[in-house]
Amino acid sequence: MPLISLANQKGGVGKSTTAVNLSAIFAEEKRMKVLLVDFDPQAAATRGLGFNPPELEKTVYDCVVEGKSASDVITKTGIDNLEIMPSNLNLAGAEALLFQRMARERVLEKVLRPVKDSYDLVIIDTPPSLGILTINALKASTHVIVPVQAQYYPLAGIPMLMEVLKMMREDLDHNVDILGFLLTMVDKRTVLAKDVRDSLRERFGDKVFKTEIPVNIRLAEAPSYGKPITHYDPESPGAKAYRELADEVLERLRG
Ligand SMILES: Nc1ncnc2c1ncn2[C@@H]1O[C@H](COP(=O)(O)OP(=O)(O)OP(=O)(O)O)[C@@H](O)[C@H]1O
Ligand SMILES: [Mg+2]
């Protein structure tokens, strides 16, 4: 049963957008039972599905800090087959508290253990850092997707993420498969997009997804309506690209 983290410590590369839209497509269009875990205090994925984070009574914080069980916190979304373990700013305080804990890298893994088998797929959104929250998400995961924004020169941070994955193998005896690098916010007209694609391919070969996510304003608008792109504008280029990505992800998972 795959658990996939979206991770890249660089901010604003499309982690949350990818987490929300892939989850919705797998759940509704591929008829898989999906759990989306929002493990970012910024709670973009929670908001993206129409929740107002400050108003939430129960969030993932209650599981990782207060010891509540996952099933107490998981709630239905407006999307068929998709449930969410939502987040809010409380989670920012979890970071300091986790540091005092034994086995502090395994807290999320333990929280998810009793529920994960009731889903076909778990997707975890992570914050833009390689701190204890992201480490917890990776420790709980079988796979990681690394979104890479095609608009700046973004590759500088990737070796550090690789280093963390290597540390997890060596120190925690936990292997996270890189399912793929995903080029996001691609503007075909720019030379920069081509440069980023070329250097990613050169370094990581066919670990780079064939599917690329174009710049599409509809993808940026959808979260303010609390909807995935497939509801907000199902025929938009962004929706089509995320459907294509979902197919490629399934192909890779089947190996
Ligand atoms: N393909 C796209 N085209 C246009 N805008 C996009 C696209 N993908 C994401 N965005 C917008 O870019 C911003 C950053 O995206 P997103 O929040 O998904 O990144 P993130 O990696 O999760 O950021 P953070 O590191 O802060 O969590 C958001 O405003 C989002 O709506
Ligand atoms: Mg995000």
Short mmCIF file of C-alpha atoms and ligand atoms in Angstrom, two decimals:
data_model
loop_
_atom_site.label_atom_id
_atom_site.label_comp_id
_atom_site.label_asym_id
_atom_site.label_seq_id
_atom_site.Cartn_x
_atom_site.Cartn_y
_atom_site.Cartn_z
CA MET A 1 0.00 0.00 0.00
CA PRO A 2 1.79 3.14 -1.21
CA LEU A 3 2.25 6.22 0.96
CA ILE A 4 3.59 9.06 -1.12
CA SER A 5 5.10 12.28 0.27
CA LEU A 6 5.38 15.44 -1.77
CA ALA A 7 8.68 16.95 -0.69
CA ASN A 8 11.07 19.71 -1.64
CA GLN A 9 12.41 22.09 0.96
CA LYS A 10 12.19 24.92 -1.53
CA GLY A 11 8.99 26.89 -1.02
CA GLY A 12 6.32 27.44 -3.62
CA VAL A 13 7.28 24.68 -6.06
CA GLY A 14 3.84 23.06 -6.29
CA LYS A 15 3.87 20.48 -3.48
CA SER A 16 0.42 21.33 -2.11
CA THR A 17 -1.13 21.89 -5.54
CA THR A 18 0.11 18.46 -6.59
CA ALA A 19 -0.99 16.81 -3.33
CA VAL A 20 -4.55 18.14 -3.59
CA ASN A 21 -5.09 17.54 -7.29
CA LEU A 22 -3.51 14.09 -7.44
CA SER A 23 -5.51 13.03 -4.37
CA ALA A 24 -8.76 14.22 -5.93
CA ILE A 25 -8.07 12.51 -9.26
CA PHE A 26 -7.07 9.20 -7.69
CA ALA A 27 -10.11 9.27 -5.43
CA GLU A 28 -12.79 10.43 -7.79
CA GLU A 29 -11.65 9.44 -11.24
CA LYS A 30 -9.55 6.35 -10.46
CA ARG A 31 -11.97 5.17 -7.77
CA MET A 32 -9.25 4.59 -5.21
CA LYS A 33 -9.82 5.17 -1.53
CA VAL A 34 -7.44 8.00 -0.70
CA LEU A 35 -6.25 9.69 2.49
CA LEU A 36 -4.60 13.09 2.17
CA VAL A 37 -2.44 13.94 5.17
CA ASP A 38 -1.67 17.64 5.49
CA PHE A 39 1.59 17.78 7.41
CA ASP A 40 2.30 21.46 6.86
CA PRO A 41 1.31 24.13 9.43
CA GLN A 42 0.57 26.49 6.50
CA ALA A 43 -2.30 24.09 5.73
CA ALA A 44 -2.52 24.89 2.02
CA ALA A 45 -3.87 21.42 1.20
CA THR A 46 -6.51 21.71 3.94
CA ARG A 47 -7.62 25.08 2.58
CA GLY A 48 -7.47 23.78 -0.97
CA LEU A 49 -10.23 21.32 -0.12
CA GLY A 50 -12.48 23.99 1.30
CA PHE A 51 -11.71 23.85 5.03
CA ASN A 52 -10.90 26.89 7.14
CA PRO A 53 -7.87 25.76 9.18
CA PRO A 54 -8.19 28.10 12.21
CA GLU A 55 -11.73 26.85 12.80
CA LEU A 56 -10.85 23.17 12.85
CA GLU A 57 -11.31 21.48 16.19
CA LYS A 58 -9.24 18.41 15.40
CA THR A 59 -6.14 18.34 13.28
CA VAL A 60 -3.07 16.22 12.72
CA TYR A 61 -1.49 18.12 15.63
CA ASP A 62 -3.83 16.35 18.03
CA CYS A 63 -2.52 13.03 16.75
CA VAL A 64 1.19 13.77 16.84
CA VAL A 65 1.21 15.75 20.09
CA GLU A 66 -1.90 14.84 22.07
CA GLY A 67 -1.97 11.16 21.17
CA LYS A 68 -5.44 11.21 19.58
CA SER A 69 -6.04 8.38 17.18
CA ALA A 70 -6.00 9.08 13.45
CA SER A 71 -9.56 7.91 13.00
CA ASP A 72 -10.72 10.64 15.43
CA VAL A 73 -9.21 13.33 13.27
CA ILE A 74 -9.72 12.11 9.72
CA THR A 75 -12.74 13.67 8.05
CA LYS A 76 -14.61 13.35 4.79
CA THR A 77 -14.09 15.93 2.07
CA GLY A 78 -16.48 17.13 -0.63
CA ILE A 79 -14.76 14.67 -2.97
CA ASP A 80 -15.98 11.09 -3.27
CA ASN A 81 -13.52 8.55 -1.79
CA LEU A 82 -11.19 11.25 -0.46
CA GLU A 83 -10.61 11.77 3.24
CA ILE A 84 -8.26 14.24 4.87
CA MET A 85 -6.25 14.49 8.02
CA PRO A 86 -6.28 18.29 8.13
CA SER A 87 -3.74 20.69 9.54
CA ASN A 88 -3.52 24.19 10.92
CA LEU A 89 -0.98 26.50 12.51
CA ASN A 90 -0.93 24.43 15.73
CA LEU A 91 1.36 22.04 13.91
CA ALA A 92 4.09 24.69 13.94
CA GLY A 93 4.31 24.15 17.69
CA ALA A 94 4.67 20.40 17.24
CA GLU A 95 8.16 20.81 15.90
CA ALA A 96 9.65 21.90 19.21
CA LEU A 97 7.63 19.32 21.16
CA LEU A 98 8.67 16.50 18.86
CA PHE A 99 12.30 17.23 19.53
CA GLN A 100 11.93 16.11 23.12
CA ARG A 101 10.38 12.81 22.16
CA MET A 102 11.89 9.36 21.83
CA ALA A 103 11.74 8.05 18.29
CA ARG A 104 10.76 11.50 17.19
CA GLU A 105 11.15 10.61 13.51
CA ARG A 106 8.50 7.91 13.74
CA VAL A 107 5.58 9.75 15.28
CA LEU A 108 3.56 10.23 12.09
CA GLU A 109 4.32 6.68 10.98
CA LYS A 110 2.88 5.40 14.26
CA VAL A 111 -0.18 7.63 13.95
CA LEU A 112 -0.92 6.30 10.45
CA ARG A 113 -0.17 2.63 11.14
CA PRO A 114 -3.67 1.67 12.38
CA VAL A 115 -5.50 3.37 9.49
CA LYS A 116 -3.28 3.15 6.44
CA ASP A 117 -4.47 -0.27 5.35
CA SER A 118 -8.02 0.97 4.96
CA TYR A 119 -6.86 3.14 2.03
CA ASP A 120 -5.57 2.32 -1.44
CA LEU A 121 -3.25 5.30 -1.30
CA VAL A 122 -2.02 7.85 1.25
CA ILE A 123 -0.63 11.18 0.05
CA ILE A 124 1.30 13.42 2.45
CA ASP A 125 1.95 17.13 1.90
CA THR A 126 5.04 18.52 3.65
CA PRO A 127 6.33 21.98 4.60
CA PRO A 128 9.16 23.74 2.77
CA SER A 129 11.93 22.57 5.08
CA LEU A 130 13.89 19.44 5.83
CA GLY A 131 13.02 19.64 9.52
CA ILE A 132 11.44 17.09 11.78
CA LEU A 133 8.00 17.37 10.13
CA THR A 134 9.32 16.47 6.70
CA ILE A 135 11.52 13.72 8.19
CA ASN A 136 8.40 12.28 9.87
CA ALA A 137 6.51 12.39 6.57
CA LEU A 138 9.35 10.63 4.75
CA LYS A 139 9.70 8.05 7.51
CA ALA A 140 6.00 7.27 7.13
CA SER A 141 6.30 7.04 3.33
CA THR A 142 7.15 4.35 0.84
CA HIS A 143 7.66 6.85 -1.99
CA VAL A 144 8.40 10.50 -2.58
CA ILE A 145 7.53 12.80 -5.47
CA VAL A 146 9.77 15.85 -5.77
CA PRO A 147 8.14 18.79 -7.53
CA VAL A 148 10.64 21.11 -9.17
CA GLN A 149 9.63 24.54 -10.32
CA ALA A 150 10.76 25.23 -13.87
CA GLN A 151 10.83 28.98 -13.47
CA TYR A 152 13.95 29.56 -11.42
CA TYR A 153 17.12 27.64 -11.28
CA PRO A 154 15.90 25.28 -8.58
CA LEU A 155 18.25 22.34 -8.54
CA ALA A 156 20.54 23.67 -5.82
CA GLY A 157 18.39 22.26 -3.01
CA ILE A 158 17.99 18.76 -4.43
CA PRO A 159 21.34 17.32 -3.24
CA MET A 160 20.34 18.18 0.32
CA LEU A 161 17.08 16.26 -0.04
CA MET A 162 19.09 13.34 -1.47
CA GLU A 163 21.36 13.54 1.54
CA VAL A 164 18.37 13.30 3.88
CA LEU A 165 17.06 10.23 2.01
CA LYS A 166 20.50 8.66 2.31
CA MET A 167 20.61 9.40 6.05
CA MET A 168 17.23 7.74 6.42
CA ARG A 169 18.56 4.61 4.75
CA GLU A 170 21.69 4.56 6.87
CA ASP A 171 20.48 5.77 10.26
CA LEU A 172 16.83 4.75 10.27
CA ASP A 173 17.09 1.74 7.98
CA HIS A 174 14.23 3.19 5.95
CA ASN A 175 14.26 3.36 2.18
CA VAL A 176 12.01 5.87 0.45
CA ASP A 177 11.76 5.28 -3.31
CA ILE A 178 11.94 8.39 -5.43
CA LEU A 179 8.88 7.89 -7.58
CA GLY A 180 9.89 10.85 -9.69
CA PHE A 181 10.88 14.46 -10.14
CA LEU A 182 7.99 16.55 -11.43
CA LEU A 183 8.53 19.71 -13.43
CA THR A 184 5.91 22.25 -12.41
CA MET A 185 4.89 25.71 -13.60
CA VAL A 186 6.47 25.02 -16.97
CA ASP A 187 6.29 27.88 -19.43
CA LYS A 188 7.19 26.29 -22.76
CA ARG A 189 8.14 29.64 -24.23
CA THR A 190 11.06 30.18 -21.91
CA VAL A 191 14.60 28.95 -22.36
CA LEU A 192 14.76 28.52 -18.59
CA ALA A 193 12.16 25.72 -18.63
CA LYS A 194 14.30 23.90 -21.18
CA ASP A 195 17.45 24.44 -19.13
CA VAL A 196 15.85 23.11 -15.97
CA ARG A 197 14.43 20.11 -17.83
CA ASP A 198 17.79 19.35 -19.45
CA SER A 199 19.75 19.51 -16.20
CA LEU A 200 17.17 17.40 -14.33
CA ARG A 201 17.24 14.77 -17.09
CA GLU A 202 21.00 14.81 -17.20
CA ARG A 203 21.22 14.21 -13.47
CA PHE A 204 18.26 11.92 -12.86
CA GLY A 205 17.45 10.39 -16.25
CA ASP A 206 14.06 8.73 -16.45
CA LYS A 207 13.37 9.44 -12.78
CA VAL A 208 11.99 12.68 -14.23
CA PHE A 209 8.28 12.28 -15.00
CA LYS A 210 7.40 12.58 -18.70
CA THR A 211 4.37 14.58 -17.61
CA GLU A 212 5.04 18.26 -16.94
CA ILE A 213 2.65 20.64 -15.22
CA PRO A 214 2.24 23.85 -17.24
CA VAL A 215 1.79 27.31 -15.80
CA ASN A 216 -1.98 27.56 -15.58
CA ILE A 217 -3.70 30.37 -13.73
CA ARG A 218 -6.70 28.09 -13.11
CA LEU A 219 -4.50 25.93 -10.85
CA ALA A 220 -3.69 29.00 -8.78
CA GLU A 221 -7.34 30.11 -8.62
CA ALA A 222 -8.91 26.78 -7.63
CA PRO A 223 -7.75 26.74 -3.96
CA SER A 224 -9.53 29.99 -3.17
CA TYR A 225 -12.76 28.21 -4.13
CA GLY A 226 -11.76 25.24 -1.99
CA LYS A 227 -11.85 22.97 -5.02
CA PRO A 228 -9.42 20.71 -6.84
CA ILE A 229 -8.79 21.68 -10.44
CA THR A 230 -10.97 18.81 -11.69
CA HIS A 231 -13.98 20.52 -10.11
CA TYR A 232 -13.00 24.12 -10.69
CA ASP A 233 -12.10 23.76 -14.36
CA PRO A 234 -12.07 20.12 -15.46
CA GLU A 235 -10.96 20.79 -19.02
CA SER A 236 -8.17 23.25 -18.19
CA PRO A 237 -4.61 22.42 -19.21
CA GLY A 238 -3.78 22.04 -15.51
CA ALA A 239 -6.51 19.44 -14.97
CA LYS A 240 -5.38 17.51 -18.04
CA ALA A 241 -1.76 17.55 -16.92
CA TYR A 242 -2.62 16.26 -13.44
CA ARG A 243 -4.73 13.45 -14.96
CA GLU A 244 -1.79 12.48 -17.14
CA LEU A 245 0.45 12.58 -14.05
CA ALA A 246 -1.95 10.33 -12.14
CA ASP A 247 -1.67 7.74 -14.93
CA GLU A 248 2.10 7.96 -14.94
CA VAL A 249 2.24 7.63 -11.14
CA LEU A 250 0.06 4.49 -11.30
CA GLU A 251 2.27 3.03 -14.02
CA ARG A 252 5.35 3.63 -11.90
CA LEU A 253 3.75 2.21 -8.78
CA ARG A 254 2.88 -0.95 -10.67
CA GLY A 255 6.53 -0.94 -11.75
N1 LIG B 1 1.09 24.98 -12.47
C1 LIG B 1 0.81 26.10 -11.84
N2 LIG B 1 0.48 27.22 -12.53
C2 LIG B 1 0.22 28.38 -11.89
N3 LIG B 1 0.27 28.54 -10.57
C3 LIG B 1 0.60 27.47 -9.82
C4 LIG B 1 0.89 26.20 -10.40
N4 LIG B 1 1.19 25.33 -9.42
C5 LIG B 1 1.09 26.01 -8.27
N5 LIG B 1 0.74 27.30 -8.49
C6 LIG B 1 0.59 28.36 -7.49
O1 LIG B 1 1.90 28.64 -7.00
C7 LIG B 1 1.88 28.83 -5.59
C8 LIG B 1 2.76 27.78 -4.91
O2 LIG B 1 2.21 26.51 -5.14
P1 LIG B 1 2.04 25.47 -3.95
O3 LIG B 1 1.39 26.10 -2.79
O4 LIG B 1 1.44 24.24 -4.52
O5 LIG B 1 3.59 25.20 -3.64
P2 LIG B 1 4.22 24.52 -2.35
O6 LIG B 1 5.48 23.87 -2.82
O7 LIG B 1 3.23 23.67 -1.68
O8 LIG B 1 4.55 25.78 -1.44
P3 LIG B 1 5.05 25.76 0.08
O9 LIG B 1 6.48 25.33 -0.01
O10 LIG B 1 4.87 27.15 0.56
O11 LIG B 1 4.21 24.75 0.81
C9 LIG B 1 0.43 28.75 -5.18
O12 LIG B 1 -0.11 30.03 -5.15
C10 LIG B 1 -0.22 27.92 -6.29
O13 LIG B 1 -1.58 28.22 -6.45
MG MG B 2 2.61 23.70 0.34
#
